XYZ file of C-alpha atoms in Angstrom:
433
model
C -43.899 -15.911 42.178
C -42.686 -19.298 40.889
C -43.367 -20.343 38.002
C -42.568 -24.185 36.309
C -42.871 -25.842 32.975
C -42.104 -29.197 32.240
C -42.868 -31.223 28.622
C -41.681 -34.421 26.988
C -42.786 -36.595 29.644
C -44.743 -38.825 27.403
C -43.670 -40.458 24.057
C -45.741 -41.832 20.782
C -45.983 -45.306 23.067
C -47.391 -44.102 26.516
C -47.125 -41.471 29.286
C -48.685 -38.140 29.900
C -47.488 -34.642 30.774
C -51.060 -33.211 31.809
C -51.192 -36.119 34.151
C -48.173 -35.467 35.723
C -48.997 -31.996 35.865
C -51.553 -32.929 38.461
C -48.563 -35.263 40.261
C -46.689 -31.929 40.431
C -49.337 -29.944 41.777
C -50.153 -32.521 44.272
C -46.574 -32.160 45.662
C -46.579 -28.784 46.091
C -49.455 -28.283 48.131
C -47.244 -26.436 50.556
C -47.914 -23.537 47.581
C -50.764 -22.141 46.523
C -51.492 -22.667 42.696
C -52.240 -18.862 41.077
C -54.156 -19.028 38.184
C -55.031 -22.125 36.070
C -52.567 -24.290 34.748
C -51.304 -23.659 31.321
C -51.276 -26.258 28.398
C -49.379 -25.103 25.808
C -49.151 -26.499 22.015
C -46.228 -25.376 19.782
C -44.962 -26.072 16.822
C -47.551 -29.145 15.017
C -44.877 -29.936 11.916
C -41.757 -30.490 14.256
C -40.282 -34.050 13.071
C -39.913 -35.217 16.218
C -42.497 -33.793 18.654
C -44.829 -36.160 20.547
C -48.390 -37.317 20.249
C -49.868 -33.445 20.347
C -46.937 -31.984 21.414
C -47.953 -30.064 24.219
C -46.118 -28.230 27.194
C -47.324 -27.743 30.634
C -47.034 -25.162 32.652
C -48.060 -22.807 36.134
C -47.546 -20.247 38.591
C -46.782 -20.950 42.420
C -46.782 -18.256 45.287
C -49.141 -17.184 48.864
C -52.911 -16.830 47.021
C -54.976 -13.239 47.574
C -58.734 -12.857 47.446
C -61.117 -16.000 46.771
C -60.095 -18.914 45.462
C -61.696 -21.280 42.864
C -61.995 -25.034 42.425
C -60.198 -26.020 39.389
C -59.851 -29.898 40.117
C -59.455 -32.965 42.036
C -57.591 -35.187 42.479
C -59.560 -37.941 44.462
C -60.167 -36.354 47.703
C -57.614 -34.078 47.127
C -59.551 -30.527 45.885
C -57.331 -28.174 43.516
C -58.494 -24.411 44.289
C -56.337 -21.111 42.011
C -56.151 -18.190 43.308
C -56.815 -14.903 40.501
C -53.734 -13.203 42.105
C -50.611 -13.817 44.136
C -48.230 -12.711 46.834
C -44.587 -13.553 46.532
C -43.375 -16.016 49.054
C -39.399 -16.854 50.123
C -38.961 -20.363 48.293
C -35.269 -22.195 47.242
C -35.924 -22.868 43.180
C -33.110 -25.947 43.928
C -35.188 -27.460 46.560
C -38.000 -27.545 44.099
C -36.679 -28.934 41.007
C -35.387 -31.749 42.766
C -39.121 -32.670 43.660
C -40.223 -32.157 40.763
C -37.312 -34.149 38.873
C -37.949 -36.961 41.566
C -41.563 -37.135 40.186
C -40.704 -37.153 36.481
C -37.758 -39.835 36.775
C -40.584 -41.507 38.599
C -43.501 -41.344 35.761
C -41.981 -40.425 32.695
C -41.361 -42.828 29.685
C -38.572 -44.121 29.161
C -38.489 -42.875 25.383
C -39.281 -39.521 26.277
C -36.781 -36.743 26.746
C -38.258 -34.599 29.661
C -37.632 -31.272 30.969
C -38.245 -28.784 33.605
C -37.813 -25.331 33.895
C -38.185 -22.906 37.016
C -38.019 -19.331 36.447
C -39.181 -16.270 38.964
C -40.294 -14.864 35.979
C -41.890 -15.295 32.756
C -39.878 -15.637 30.033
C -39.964 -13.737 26.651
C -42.944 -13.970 24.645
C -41.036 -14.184 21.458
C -39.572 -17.446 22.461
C -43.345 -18.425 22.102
C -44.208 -17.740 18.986
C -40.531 -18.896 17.648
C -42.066 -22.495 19.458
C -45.534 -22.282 17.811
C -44.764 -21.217 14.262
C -40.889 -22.068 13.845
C -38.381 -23.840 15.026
C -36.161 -23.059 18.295
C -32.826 -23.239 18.307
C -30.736 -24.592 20.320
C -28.662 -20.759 20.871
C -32.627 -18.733 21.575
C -33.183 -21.735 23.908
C -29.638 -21.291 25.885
C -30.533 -17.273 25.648
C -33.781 -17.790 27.254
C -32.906 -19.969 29.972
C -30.673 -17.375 31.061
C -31.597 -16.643 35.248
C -33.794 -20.228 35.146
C -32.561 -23.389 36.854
C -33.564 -26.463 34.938
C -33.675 -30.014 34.015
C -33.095 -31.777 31.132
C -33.095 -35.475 30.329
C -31.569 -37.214 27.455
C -31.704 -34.207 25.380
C -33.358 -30.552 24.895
C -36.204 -31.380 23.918
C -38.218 -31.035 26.907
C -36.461 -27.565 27.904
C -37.456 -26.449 24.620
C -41.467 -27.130 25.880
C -41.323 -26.511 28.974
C -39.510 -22.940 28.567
C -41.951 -22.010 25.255
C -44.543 -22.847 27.713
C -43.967 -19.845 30.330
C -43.536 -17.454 27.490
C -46.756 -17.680 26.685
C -48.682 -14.962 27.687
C -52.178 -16.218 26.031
C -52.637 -12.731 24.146
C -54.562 -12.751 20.516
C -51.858 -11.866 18.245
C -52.852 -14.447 15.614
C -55.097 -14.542 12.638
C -58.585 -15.113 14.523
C -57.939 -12.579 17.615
C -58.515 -15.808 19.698
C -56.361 -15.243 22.942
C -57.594 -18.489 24.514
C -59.667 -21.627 25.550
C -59.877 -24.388 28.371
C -59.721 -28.055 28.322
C -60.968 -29.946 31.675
C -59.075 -32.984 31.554
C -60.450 -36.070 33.562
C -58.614 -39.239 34.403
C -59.007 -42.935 34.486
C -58.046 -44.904 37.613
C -54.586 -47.008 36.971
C -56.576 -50.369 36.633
C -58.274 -48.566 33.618
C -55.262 -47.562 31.670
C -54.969 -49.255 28.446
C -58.186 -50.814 28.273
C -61.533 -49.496 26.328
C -63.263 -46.416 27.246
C -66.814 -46.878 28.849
C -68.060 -43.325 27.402
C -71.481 -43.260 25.562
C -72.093 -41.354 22.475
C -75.860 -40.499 24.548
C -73.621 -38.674 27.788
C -71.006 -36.889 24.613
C -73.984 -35.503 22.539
C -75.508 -33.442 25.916
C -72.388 -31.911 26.272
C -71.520 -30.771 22.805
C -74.482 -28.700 22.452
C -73.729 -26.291 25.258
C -71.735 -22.849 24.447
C -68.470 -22.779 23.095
C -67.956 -26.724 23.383
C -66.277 -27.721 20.526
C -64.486 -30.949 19.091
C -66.839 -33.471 21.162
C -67.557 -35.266 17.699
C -67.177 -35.764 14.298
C -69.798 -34.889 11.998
C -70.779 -38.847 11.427
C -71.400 -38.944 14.898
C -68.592 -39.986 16.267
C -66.708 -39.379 19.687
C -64.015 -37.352 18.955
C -63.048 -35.809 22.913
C -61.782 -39.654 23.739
C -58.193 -40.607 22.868
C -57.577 -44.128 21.930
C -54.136 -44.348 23.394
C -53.401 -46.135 26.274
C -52.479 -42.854 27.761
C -54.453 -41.897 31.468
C -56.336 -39.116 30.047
C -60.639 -40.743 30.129
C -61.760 -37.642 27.814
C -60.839 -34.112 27.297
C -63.320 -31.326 27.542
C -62.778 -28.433 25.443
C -64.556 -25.064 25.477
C -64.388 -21.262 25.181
C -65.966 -21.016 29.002
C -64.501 -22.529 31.992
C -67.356 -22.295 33.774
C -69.472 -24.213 31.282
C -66.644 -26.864 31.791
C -66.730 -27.300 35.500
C -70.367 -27.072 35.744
C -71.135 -29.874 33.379
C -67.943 -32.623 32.884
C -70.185 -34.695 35.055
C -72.541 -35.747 32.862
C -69.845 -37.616 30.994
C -69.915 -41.215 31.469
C -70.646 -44.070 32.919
C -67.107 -44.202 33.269
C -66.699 -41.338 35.686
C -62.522 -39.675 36.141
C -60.746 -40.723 39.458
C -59.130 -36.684 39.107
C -60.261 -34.032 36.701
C -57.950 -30.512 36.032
C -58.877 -27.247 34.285
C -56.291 -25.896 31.733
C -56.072 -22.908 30.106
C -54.769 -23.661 26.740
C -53.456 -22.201 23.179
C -55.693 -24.821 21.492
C -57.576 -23.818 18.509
C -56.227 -20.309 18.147
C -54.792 -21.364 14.594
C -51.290 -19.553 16.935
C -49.309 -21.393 14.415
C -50.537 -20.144 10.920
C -48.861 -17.158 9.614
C -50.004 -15.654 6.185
C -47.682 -16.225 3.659
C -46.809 -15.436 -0.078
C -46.301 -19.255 -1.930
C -43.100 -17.796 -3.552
C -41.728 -17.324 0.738
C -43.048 -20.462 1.745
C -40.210 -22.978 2.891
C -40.134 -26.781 4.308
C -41.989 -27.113 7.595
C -44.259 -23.685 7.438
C -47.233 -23.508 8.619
C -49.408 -20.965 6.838
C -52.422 -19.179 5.687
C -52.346 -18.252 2.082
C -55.099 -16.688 -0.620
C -54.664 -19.077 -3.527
C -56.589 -19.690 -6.762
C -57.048 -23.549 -7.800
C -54.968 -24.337 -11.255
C -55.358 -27.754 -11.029
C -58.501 -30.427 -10.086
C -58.158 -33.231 -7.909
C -56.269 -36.115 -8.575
C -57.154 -39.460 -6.524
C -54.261 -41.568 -5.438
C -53.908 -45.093 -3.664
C -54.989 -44.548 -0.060
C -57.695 -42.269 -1.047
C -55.295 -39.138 -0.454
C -56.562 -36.307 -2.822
C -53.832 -33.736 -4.251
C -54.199 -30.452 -5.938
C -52.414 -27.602 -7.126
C -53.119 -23.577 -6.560
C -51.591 -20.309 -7.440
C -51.055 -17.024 -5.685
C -51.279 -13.357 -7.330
C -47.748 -14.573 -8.202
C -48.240 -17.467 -10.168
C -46.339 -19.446 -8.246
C -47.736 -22.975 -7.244
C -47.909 -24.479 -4.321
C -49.095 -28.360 -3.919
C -51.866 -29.021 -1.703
C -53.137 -32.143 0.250
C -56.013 -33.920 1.664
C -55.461 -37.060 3.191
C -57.841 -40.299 3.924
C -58.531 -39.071 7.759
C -59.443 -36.114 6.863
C -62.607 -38.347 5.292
C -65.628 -35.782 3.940
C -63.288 -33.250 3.750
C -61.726 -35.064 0.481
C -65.143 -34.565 -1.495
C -65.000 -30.794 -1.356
C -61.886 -31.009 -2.478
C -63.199 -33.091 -5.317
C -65.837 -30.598 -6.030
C -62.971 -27.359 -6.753
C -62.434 -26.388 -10.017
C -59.994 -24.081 -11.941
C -60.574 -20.653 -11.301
C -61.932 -21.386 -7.595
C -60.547 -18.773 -5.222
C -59.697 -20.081 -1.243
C -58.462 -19.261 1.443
C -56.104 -22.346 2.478
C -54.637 -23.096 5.563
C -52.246 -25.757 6.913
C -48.386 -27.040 6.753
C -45.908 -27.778 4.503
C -44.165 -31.501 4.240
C -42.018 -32.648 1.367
C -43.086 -29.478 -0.257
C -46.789 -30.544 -0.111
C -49.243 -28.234 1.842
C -50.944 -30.416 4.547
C -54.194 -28.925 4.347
C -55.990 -28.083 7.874
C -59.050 -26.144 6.558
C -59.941 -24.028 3.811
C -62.077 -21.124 2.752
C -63.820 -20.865 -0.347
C -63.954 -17.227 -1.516
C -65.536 -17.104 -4.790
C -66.333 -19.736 -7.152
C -66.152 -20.480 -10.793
C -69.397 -20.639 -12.791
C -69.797 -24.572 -13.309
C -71.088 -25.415 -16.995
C -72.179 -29.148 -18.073
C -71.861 -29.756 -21.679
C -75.186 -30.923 -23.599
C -76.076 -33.786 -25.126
C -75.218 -34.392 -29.107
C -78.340 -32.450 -31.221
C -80.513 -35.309 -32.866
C -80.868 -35.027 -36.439
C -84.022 -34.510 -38.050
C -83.521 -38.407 -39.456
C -84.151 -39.435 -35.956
C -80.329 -40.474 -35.434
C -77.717 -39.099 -33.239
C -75.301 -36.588 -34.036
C -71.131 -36.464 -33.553
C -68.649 -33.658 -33.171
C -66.680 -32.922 -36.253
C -63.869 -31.969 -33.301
C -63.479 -29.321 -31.187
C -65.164 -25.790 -31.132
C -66.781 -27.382 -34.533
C -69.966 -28.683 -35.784
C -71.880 -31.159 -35.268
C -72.651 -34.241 -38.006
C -74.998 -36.636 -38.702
C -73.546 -40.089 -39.970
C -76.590 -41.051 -41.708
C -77.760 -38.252 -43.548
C -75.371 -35.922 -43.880
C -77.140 -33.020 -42.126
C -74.674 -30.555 -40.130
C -76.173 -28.967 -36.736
C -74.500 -25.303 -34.645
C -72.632 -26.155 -31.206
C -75.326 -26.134 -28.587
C -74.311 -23.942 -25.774
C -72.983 -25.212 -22.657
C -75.380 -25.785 -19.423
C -74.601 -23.910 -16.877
C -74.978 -25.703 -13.310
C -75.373 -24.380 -10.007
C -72.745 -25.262 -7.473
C -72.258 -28.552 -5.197
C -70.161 -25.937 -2.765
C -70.847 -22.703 -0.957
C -69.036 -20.054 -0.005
C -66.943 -20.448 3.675
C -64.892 -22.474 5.579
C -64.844 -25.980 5.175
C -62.594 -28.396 7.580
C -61.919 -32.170 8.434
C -63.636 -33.940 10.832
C -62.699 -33.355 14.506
C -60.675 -36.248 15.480
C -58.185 -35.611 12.352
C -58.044 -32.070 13.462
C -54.504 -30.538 15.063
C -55.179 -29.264 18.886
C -53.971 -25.841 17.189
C -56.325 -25.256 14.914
C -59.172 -23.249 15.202
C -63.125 -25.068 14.101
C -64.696 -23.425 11.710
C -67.677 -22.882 13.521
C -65.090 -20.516 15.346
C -64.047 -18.748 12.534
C -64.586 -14.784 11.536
C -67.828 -14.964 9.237
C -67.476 -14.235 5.019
């Protein structure tokens, strides 16, 4: 078997790898494709990754048994075979038509790279990719018996070989191994300009099976980028069948070529539960906290608080303006609140991604001043102390606090969809309390 990755192919201004992908497969028709393609995410904290910095990757040999169509690309049908024969190939021959294709459509701030191994690589190096940071001596280890390609940098070899050491088991948090993205794509006189996708076409789709991140809760379409990148929508579900069967009622704007992925997305791959007093810059963690602190509102909206583990150590947590709704549950914790909080750590803040509330304070309202007997209002003589009437004199007991019934629940509570990392998992696909 052959098998290729390639990332870094795009850049924050343009380009895209999936797209590409479909270049690549195009090329080497002369092979059959075995199993679906593979897009990988890794590692959502990196400083310099790109837009959702994901790798591509997929497995070339002589196909056995039936085939299935997994894409098109305009007349051009994309069938994968479940299982493969080897076949005599020369690795060389290939990269350089590959390269020739990324030196062709890659951006010019990007740092691509390719990788062509006859085997899979390590499954280490992929979690090392999704949760940490590789360096540049694992990398050189792991491209040990690979040919490759590297432009401008590492970058891309760091992708594309993280990307075929991933083996799509369910060693995570959620036992998610996996889910699929279709993919569709504009035609080139498209790219750039608006999106002809209605909200009508988006809300038929969301409410089959397993579909997730279509919209936001307000309503909005969330599966449409609004980069000037190729990609028309992306399609995202926990069935691939689901996927193929219905992508076409997605429009009017209809995709010149469409491609099935199987993907790492919304595992929550990344998170790894963590005590606050181990936590370091760039982590990316799940941690059982208590809240010592309420929100505090700065410019911009953002909302910061502060929680404790069983250690009493405190860790700084986050909710920013796109996260939108999500900000006024955060409002709504109090001291005492227990959660479950999940998300990454920048400038020693945690970048919250979701949360779950575990148990909750009991919420008391104090009661208005007694009135006095003279008909006038009384005041507090200061804390934990009586209360006085100005006019006569009289002194009145504390009233006891109100107790109030909670704004929250228990469970999961997350930002809206489009503010959401590819990696993390919806709650509506999280274990229940």
């Amino acid at each position: 078997m052959l098998h290729i990755g390639i990332d870094d192919t795009d850049s924050v201004k343009g380009g895209c790898t999936t797209w590409l992908a479909t270049e690549i497969i195009k090329e080497l028709s002369d092979f059959d494709l075995i199993g679906s393609p593979r897009l990988v995410r890794l590692n959502p904290n990196v400083p310099w990754k790109t837009r959702g910095n994901g790798a591509v990757s997929f497995t070339f040999g002589k196909g056995k048994g039936a085939k299935e169509k997994i894409g098109e690309i305009g007349n051009f049908n994309i069938f994968s075979f479940k299982r493969g024969m080897p076949i005599r190939y020369d690795s060389h021959e290939i990269l350089e038509r590959i390269k020739a294709l990324v030196l062709q459509h890659s951006h010019p701030d990007s740092e691509p790279g390719i990788v062509v191994s006859e085997v899979f690589l390590p499954e280490g190096l992929y979690w090392q990719g999704v949760t940490d940071i590789v360096t540049d001596d694992i990398l050189s280890d792991a491209l040990q018996g690979t040919i490759s390609f590297g432009l401008r940098g590492s970058r891309g070899l760091c992708g594309a070989a993280c990307s075929l050491a991933w083996s799509g088991s369910s060693n995570n948090i959620n036992k998610i191994s996996h889910t699929w993205e279709l993919i569709g794509y504009r035609k080139e006189a498209n790219w750039g300009k608006n999106r002809n996708i209605s909200i009508d076409s988006v809300n038929k789709i969301s409410k089959l099976k397993g579909v997730f991140s279509c919209t936001d809760s307000d309503g909005k379409i969330a599966m449409v980028p609004n980069s000037p990148c190729p990609v028309l929508w992306g399609f995202r579900g926990t069935d691939d069948s689901i996927l193929i069967n219905n992508f076409h009622n997605l429009g009017p704007e209809k995709p010149v070529r469409w491609l099935l992925y199987r993907t790492n997305q919304a595992t929550d791959d990344h998170l790894r539960f963590k005590e606050i007093s181990n936590v370091k810059e760039g982590d990316c963690l799940r941690a059982e906290v208590i809240v010592s602190s309420i929100s505090k509102i700065i410019e911009g909206g953002h909302r910061f608080f502060s929680a404790k583990d069983s250690s009493d150590e405190v860790l700084k947590c986050a909710a920013f303006e796109p996260t939108k709704d999500f900000r006024h549950v955060i409002d709504r914790l109090k001291i005492g609140d227990k959660l479950v909080v999940c998300g990454s750590v920048n400038n020693g803040t945690l970048n919250l991604e979701k949360i779950k509330i575990t148990e909750l304070v009991t919420r008391f309202s104090k009661p208005p001043n007694p009135m006095c007997d003279c008909g006038k209002r009384t005041h507090s003589s200061g804390k934990n102390s009586y209360y006085r009437c100005k006019a006569c004199g009289k002194k009145y007991s504390r009233p006891a606090m109100i107790e109030l019934d909670s704004e929250l629940e228990l469970g999961w509570y997350e930002p809206p969809a489009s503010s959401r990392r590819h990696l993390s998992t919806p709650v509506s696909m999280m274990p229940k309390l």
